[in-house]
PDB file of N, CA and C in Angstrom:
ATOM      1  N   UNK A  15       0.853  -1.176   0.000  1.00  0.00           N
ATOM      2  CA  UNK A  15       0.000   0.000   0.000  1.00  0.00           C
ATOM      3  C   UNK A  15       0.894   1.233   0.000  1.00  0.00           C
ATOM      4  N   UNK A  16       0.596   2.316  -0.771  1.00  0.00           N
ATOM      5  CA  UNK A  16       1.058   3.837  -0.921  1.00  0.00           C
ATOM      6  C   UNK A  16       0.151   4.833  -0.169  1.00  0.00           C
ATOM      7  N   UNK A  17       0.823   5.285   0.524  1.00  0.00           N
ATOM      8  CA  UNK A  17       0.086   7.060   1.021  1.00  0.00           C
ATOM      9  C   UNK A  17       0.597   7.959   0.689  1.00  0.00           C
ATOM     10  N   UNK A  18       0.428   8.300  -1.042  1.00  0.00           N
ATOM     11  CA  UNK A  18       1.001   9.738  -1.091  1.00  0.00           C
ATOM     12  C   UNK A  18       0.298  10.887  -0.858  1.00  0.00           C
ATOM     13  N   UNK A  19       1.302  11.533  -0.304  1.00  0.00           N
ATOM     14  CA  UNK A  19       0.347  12.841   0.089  1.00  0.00           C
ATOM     15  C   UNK A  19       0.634  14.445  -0.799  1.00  0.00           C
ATOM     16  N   UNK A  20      -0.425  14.747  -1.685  1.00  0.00           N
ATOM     17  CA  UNK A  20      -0.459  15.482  -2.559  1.00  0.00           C
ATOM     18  C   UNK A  20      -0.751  17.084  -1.562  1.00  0.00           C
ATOM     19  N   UNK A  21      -0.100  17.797  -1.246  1.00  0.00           N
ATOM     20  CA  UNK A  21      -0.819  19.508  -0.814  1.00  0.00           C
ATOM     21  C   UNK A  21      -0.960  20.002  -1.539  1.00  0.00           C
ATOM     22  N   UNK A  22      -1.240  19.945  -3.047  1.00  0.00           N
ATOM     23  CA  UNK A  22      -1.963  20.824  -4.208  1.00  0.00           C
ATOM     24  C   UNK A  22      -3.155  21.292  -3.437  1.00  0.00           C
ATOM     25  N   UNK A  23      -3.510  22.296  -3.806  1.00  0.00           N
ATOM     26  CA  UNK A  23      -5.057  22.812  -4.101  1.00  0.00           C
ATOM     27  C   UNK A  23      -6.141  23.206  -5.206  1.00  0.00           C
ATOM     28  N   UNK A  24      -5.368  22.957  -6.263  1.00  0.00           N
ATOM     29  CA  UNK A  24      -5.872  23.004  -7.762  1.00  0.00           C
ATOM     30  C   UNK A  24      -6.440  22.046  -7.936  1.00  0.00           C
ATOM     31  N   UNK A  25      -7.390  21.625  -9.172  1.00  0.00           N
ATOM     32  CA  UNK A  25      -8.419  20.307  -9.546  1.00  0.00           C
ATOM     33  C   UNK A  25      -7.118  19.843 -10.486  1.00  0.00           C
ATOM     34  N   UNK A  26      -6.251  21.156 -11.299  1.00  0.00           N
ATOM     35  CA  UNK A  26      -4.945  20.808 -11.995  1.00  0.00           C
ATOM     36  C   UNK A  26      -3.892  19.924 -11.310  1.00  0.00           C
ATOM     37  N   UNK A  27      -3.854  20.317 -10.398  1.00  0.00           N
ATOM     38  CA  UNK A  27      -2.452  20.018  -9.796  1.00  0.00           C
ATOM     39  C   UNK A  27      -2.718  18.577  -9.118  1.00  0.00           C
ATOM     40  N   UNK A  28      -4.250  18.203  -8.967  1.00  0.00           N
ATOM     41  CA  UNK A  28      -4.745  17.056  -8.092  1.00  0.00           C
ATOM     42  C   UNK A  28      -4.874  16.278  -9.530  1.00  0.00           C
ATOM     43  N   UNK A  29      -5.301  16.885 -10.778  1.00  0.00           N
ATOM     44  CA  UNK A  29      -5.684  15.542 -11.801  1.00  0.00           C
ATOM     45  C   UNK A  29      -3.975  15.181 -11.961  1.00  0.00           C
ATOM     46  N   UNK A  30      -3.138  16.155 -12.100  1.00  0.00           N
ATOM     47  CA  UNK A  30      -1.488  15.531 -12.510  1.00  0.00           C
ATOM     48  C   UNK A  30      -1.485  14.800 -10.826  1.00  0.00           C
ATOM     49  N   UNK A  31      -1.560  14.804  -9.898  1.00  0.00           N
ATOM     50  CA  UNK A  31      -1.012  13.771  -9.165  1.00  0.00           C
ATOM     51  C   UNK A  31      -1.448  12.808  -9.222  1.00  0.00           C
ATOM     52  N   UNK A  32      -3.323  12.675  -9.413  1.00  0.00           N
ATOM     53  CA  UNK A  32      -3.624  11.214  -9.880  1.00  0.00           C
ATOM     54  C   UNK A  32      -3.489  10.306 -11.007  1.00  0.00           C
ATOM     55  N   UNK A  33      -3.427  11.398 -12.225  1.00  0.00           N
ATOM     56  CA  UNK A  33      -2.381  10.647 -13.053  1.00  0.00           C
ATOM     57  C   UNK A  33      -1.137   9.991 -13.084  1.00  0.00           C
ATOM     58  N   UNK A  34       0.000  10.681 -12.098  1.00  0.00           N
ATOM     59  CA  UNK A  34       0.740   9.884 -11.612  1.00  0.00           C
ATOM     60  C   UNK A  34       0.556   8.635 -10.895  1.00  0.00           C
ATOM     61  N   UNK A  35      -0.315   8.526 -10.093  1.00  0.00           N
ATOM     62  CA  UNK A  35      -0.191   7.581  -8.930  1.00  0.00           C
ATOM     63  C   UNK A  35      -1.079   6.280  -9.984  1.00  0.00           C
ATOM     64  N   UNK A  36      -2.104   6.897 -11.150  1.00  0.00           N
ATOM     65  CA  UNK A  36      -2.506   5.558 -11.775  1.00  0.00           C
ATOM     66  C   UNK A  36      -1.311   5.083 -12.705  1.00  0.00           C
ATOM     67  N   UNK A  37      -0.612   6.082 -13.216  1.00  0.00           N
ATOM     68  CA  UNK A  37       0.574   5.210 -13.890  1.00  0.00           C
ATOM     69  C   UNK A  37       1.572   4.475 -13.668  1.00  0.00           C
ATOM     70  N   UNK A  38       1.642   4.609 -12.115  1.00  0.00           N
ATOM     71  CA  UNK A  38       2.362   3.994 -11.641  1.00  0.00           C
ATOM     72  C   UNK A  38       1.626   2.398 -10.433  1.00  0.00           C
ATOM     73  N   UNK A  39       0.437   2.319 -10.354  1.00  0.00           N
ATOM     74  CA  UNK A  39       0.001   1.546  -9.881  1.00  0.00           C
ATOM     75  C   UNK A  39      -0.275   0.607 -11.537  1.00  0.00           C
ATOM     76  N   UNK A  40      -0.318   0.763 -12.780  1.00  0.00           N
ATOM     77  CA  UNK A  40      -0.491   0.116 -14.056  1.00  0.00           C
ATOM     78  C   UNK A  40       0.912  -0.066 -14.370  1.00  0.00           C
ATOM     79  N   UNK A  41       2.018  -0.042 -13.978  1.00  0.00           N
ATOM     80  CA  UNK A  41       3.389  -0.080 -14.330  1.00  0.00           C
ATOM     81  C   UNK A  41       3.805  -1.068 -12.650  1.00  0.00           C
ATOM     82  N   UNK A  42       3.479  -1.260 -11.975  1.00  0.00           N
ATOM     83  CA  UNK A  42       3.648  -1.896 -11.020  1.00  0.00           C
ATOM     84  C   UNK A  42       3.315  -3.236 -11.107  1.00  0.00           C
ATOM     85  N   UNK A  43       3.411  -4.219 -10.832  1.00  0.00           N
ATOM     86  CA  UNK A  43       3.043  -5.396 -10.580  1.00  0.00           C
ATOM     87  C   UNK A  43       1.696  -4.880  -9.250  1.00  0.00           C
ATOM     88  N   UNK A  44       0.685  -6.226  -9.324  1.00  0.00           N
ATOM     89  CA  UNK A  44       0.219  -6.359  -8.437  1.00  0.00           C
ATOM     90  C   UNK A  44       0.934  -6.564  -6.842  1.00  0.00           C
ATOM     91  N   UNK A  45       1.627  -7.567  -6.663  1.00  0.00           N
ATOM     92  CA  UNK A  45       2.453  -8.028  -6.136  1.00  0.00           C
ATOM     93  C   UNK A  45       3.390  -6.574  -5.287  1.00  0.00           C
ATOM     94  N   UNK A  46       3.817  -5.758  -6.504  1.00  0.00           N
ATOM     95  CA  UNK A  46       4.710  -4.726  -5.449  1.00  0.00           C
ATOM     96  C   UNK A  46       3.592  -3.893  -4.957  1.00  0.00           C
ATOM     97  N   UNK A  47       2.941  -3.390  -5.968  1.00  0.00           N
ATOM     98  CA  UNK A  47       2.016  -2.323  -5.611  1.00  0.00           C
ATOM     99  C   UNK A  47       0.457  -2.206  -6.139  1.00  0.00           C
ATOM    100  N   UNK A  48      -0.755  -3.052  -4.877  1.00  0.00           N
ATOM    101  CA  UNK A  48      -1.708  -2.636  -5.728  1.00  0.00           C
ATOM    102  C   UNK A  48      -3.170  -1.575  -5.226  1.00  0.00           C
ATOM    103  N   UNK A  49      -2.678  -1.101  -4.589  1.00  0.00           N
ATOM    104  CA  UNK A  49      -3.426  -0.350  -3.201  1.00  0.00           C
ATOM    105  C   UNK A  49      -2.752   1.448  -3.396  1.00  0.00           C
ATOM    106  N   UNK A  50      -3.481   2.350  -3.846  1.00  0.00           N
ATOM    107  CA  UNK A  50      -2.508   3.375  -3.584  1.00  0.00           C
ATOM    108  C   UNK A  50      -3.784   4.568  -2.704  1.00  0.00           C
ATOM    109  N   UNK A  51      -3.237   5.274  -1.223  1.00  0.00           N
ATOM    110  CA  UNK A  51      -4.715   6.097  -1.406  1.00  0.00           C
ATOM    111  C   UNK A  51      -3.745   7.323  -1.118  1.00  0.00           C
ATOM    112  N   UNK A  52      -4.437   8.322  -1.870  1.00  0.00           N
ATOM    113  CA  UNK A  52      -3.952   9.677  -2.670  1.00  0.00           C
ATOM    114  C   UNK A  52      -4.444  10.591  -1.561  1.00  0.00           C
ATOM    115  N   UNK A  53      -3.333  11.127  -0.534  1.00  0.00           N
ATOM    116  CA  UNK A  53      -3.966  11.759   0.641  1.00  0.00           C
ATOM    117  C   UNK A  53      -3.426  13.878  -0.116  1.00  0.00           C
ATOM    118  N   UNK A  54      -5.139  14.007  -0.086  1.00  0.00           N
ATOM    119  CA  UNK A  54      -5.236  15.389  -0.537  1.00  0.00           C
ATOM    120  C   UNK A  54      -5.674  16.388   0.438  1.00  0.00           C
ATOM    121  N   UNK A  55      -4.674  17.017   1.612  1.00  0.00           N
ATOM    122  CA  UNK A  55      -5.093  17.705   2.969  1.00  0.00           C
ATOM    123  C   UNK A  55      -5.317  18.942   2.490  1.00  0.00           C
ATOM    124  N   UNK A  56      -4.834  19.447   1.636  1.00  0.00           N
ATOM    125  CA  UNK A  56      -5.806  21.150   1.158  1.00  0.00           C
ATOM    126  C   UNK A  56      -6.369  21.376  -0.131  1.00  0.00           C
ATOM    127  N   UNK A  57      -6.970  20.086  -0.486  1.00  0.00           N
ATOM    128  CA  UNK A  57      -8.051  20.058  -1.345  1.00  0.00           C
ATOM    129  C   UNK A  57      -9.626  20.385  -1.315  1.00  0.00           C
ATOM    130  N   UNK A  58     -10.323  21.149  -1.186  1.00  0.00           N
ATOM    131  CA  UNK A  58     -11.740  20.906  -1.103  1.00  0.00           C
ATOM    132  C   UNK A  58     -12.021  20.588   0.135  1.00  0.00           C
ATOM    133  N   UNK A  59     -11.271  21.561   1.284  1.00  0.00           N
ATOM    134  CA  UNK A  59     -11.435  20.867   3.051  1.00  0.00           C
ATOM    135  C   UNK A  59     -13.073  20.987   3.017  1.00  0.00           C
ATOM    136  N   UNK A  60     -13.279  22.304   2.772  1.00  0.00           N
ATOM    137  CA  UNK A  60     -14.772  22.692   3.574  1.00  0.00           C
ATOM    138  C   UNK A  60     -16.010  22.345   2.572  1.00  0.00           C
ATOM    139  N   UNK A  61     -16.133  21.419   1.492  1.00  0.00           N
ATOM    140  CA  UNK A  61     -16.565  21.771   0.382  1.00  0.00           C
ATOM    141  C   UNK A  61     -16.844  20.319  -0.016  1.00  0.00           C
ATOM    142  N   UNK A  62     -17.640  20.246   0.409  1.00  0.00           N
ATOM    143  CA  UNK A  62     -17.472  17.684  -0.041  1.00  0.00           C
ATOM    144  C   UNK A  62     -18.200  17.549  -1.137  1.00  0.00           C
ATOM    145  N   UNK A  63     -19.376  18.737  -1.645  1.00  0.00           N
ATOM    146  CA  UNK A  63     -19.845  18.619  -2.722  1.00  0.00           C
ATOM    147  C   UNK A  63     -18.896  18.560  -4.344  1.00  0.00           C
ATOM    148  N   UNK A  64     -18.349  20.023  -3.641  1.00  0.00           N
ATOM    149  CA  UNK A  64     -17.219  19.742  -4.898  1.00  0.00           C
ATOM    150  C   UNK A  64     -16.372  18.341  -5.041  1.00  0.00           C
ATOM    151  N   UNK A  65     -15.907  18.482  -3.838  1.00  0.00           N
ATOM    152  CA  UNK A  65     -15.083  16.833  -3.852  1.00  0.00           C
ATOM    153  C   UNK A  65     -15.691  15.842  -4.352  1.00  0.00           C
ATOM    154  N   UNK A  66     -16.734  15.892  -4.092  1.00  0.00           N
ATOM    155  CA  UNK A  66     -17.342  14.627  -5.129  1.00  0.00           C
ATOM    156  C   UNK A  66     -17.604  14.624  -6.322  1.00  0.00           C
ATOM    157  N   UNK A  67     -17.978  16.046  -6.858  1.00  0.00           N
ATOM    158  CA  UNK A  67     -17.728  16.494  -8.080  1.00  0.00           C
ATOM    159  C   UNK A  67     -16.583  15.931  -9.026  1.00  0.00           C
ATOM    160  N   UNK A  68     -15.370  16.514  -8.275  1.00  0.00           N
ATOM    161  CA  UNK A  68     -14.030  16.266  -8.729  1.00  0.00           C
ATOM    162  C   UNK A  68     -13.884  14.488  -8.915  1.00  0.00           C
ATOM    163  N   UNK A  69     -14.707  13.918  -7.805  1.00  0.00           N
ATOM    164  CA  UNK A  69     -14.368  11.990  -8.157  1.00  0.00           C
ATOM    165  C   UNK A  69     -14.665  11.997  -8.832  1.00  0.00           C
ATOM    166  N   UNK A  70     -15.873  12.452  -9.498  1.00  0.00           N
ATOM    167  CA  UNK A  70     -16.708  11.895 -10.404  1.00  0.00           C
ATOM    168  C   UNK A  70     -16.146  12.386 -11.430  1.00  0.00           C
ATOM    169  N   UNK A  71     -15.045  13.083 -11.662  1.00  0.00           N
ATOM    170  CA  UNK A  71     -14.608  13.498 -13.092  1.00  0.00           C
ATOM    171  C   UNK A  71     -13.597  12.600 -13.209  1.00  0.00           C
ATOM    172  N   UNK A  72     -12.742  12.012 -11.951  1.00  0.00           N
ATOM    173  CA  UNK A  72     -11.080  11.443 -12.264  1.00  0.00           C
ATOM    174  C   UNK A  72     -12.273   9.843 -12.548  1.00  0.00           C
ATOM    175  N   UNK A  73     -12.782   9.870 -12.261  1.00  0.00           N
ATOM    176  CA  UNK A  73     -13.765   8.394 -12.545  1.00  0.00           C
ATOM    177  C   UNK A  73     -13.958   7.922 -13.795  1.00  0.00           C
ATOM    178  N   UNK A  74     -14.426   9.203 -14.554  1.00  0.00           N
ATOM    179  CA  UNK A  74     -14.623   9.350 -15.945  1.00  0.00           C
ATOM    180  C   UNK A  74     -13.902   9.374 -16.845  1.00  0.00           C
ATOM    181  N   UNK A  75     -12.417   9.822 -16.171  1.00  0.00           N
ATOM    182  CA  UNK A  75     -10.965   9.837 -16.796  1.00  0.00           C
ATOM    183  C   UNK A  75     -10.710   8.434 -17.222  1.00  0.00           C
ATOM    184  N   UNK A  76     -10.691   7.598 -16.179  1.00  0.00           N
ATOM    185  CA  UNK A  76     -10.254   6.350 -16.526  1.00  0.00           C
ATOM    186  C   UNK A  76     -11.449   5.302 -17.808  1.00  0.00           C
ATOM    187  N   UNK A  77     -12.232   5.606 -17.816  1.00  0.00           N
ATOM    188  CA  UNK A  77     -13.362   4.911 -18.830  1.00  0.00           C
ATOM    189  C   UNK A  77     -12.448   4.757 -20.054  1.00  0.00           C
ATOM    190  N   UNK A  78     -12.127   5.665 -20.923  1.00  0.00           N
ATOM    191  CA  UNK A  78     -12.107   5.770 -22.048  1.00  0.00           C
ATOM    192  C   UNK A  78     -10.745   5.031 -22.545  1.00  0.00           C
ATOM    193  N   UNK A  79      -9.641   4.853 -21.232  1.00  0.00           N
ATOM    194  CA  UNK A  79      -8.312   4.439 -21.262  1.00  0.00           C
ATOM    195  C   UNK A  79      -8.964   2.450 -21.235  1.00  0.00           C
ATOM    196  N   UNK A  80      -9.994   2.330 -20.758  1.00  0.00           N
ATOM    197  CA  UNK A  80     -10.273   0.537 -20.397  1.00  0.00           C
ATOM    198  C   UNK A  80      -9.742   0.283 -19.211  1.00  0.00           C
ATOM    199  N   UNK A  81      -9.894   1.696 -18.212  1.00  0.00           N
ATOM    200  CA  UNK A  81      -9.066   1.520 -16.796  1.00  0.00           C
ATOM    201  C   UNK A  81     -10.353   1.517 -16.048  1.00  0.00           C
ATOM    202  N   UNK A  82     -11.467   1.408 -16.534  1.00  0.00           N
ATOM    203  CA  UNK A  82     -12.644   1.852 -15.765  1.00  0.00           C
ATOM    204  C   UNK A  82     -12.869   0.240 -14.852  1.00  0.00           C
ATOM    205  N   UNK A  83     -13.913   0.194 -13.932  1.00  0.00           N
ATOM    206  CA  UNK A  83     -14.549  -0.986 -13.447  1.00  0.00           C
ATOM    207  C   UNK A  83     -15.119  -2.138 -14.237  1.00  0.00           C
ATOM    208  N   UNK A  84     -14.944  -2.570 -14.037  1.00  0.00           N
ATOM    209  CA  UNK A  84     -15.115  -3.944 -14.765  1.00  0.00           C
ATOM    210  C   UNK A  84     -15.037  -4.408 -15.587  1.00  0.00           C
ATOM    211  N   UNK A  85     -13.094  -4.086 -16.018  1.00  0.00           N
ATOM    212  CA  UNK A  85     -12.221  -4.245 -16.796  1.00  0.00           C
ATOM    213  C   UNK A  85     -11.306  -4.651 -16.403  1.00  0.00           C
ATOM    214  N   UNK A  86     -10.075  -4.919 -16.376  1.00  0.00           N
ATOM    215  CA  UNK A  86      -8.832  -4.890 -15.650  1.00  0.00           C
ATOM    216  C   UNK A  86      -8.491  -4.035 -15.201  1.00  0.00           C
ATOM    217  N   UNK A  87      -9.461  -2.749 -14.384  1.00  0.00           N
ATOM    218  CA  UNK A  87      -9.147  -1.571 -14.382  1.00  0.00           C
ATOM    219  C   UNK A  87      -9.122  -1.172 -13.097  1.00  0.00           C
ATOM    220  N   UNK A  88      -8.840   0.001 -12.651  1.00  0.00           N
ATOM    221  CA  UNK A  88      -9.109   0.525 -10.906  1.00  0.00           C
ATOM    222  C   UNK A  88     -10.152   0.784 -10.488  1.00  0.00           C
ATOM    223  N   UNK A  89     -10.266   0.605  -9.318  1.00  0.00           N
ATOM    224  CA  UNK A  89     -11.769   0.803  -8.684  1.00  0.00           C
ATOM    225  C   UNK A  89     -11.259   1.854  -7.658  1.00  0.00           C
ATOM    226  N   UNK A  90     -11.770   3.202  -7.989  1.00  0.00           N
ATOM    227  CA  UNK A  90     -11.617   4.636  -7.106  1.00  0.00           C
ATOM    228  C   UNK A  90     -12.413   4.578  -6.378  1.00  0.00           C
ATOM    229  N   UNK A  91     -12.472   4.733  -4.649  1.00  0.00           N
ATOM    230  CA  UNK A  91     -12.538   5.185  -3.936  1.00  0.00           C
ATOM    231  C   UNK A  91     -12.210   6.076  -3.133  1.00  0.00           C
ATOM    232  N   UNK A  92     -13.611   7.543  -2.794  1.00  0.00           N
ATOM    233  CA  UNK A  92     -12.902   8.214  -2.520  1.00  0.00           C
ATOM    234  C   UNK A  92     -13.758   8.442  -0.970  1.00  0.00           C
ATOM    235  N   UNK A  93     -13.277   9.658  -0.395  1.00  0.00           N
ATOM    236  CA  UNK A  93     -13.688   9.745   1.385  1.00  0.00           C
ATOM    237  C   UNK A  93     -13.042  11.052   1.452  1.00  0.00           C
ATOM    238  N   UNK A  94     -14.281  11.870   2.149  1.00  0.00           N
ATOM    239  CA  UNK A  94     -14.069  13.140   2.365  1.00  0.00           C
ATOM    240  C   UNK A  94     -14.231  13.477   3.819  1.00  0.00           C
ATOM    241  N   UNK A  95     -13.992  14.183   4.856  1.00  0.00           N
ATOM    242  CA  UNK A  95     -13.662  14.282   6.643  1.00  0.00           C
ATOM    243  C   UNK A  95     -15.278  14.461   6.740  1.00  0.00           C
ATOM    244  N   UNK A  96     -16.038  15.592   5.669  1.00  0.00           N
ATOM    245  CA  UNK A  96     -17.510  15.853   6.128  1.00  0.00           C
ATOM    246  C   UNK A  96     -18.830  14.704   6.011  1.00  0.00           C
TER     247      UNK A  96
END
């Protein structure tokens, strides 16, 4: 398992870190790495609507790649403090 921890506050700066962290969980073996959760502490603190907003877009990201659910693909989960 990975805990990276992203302090962006941009939807920019949060889609380039989750792009990272899926390219590198698809370049990983299962085995080394198949668990990653993307800790975002000044993202969308006060604001869970947006935050869910924002899942629902990195969600949509992965569809079109064949990274979506119920494919060989990732299953995003996300969790907001509110």
């Amino acid at each position: 398992v990975s805990y990276p921890v992203c302090r962006a506050s941009t939807a920019e700066e949060i889609f380039l870190a989750f792009c990272e962290e899926v390219t590198k969980l698809q370049s990983n073996s299962d085995k080394d790495q198949s668990t990653t959760l993307l800790i975002l502490p000044n993202f969308c603190q006060n604001n869970a609507d947006a935050f869910d907003n924002f899942a629902g877009i990195l969600t949509k990201t992965l569809e079109p790649l064949g990274l979506g659910e119920g494919s060989q693909g990732i299953q995003l989960v996300f969790f907001h403090p509110e």
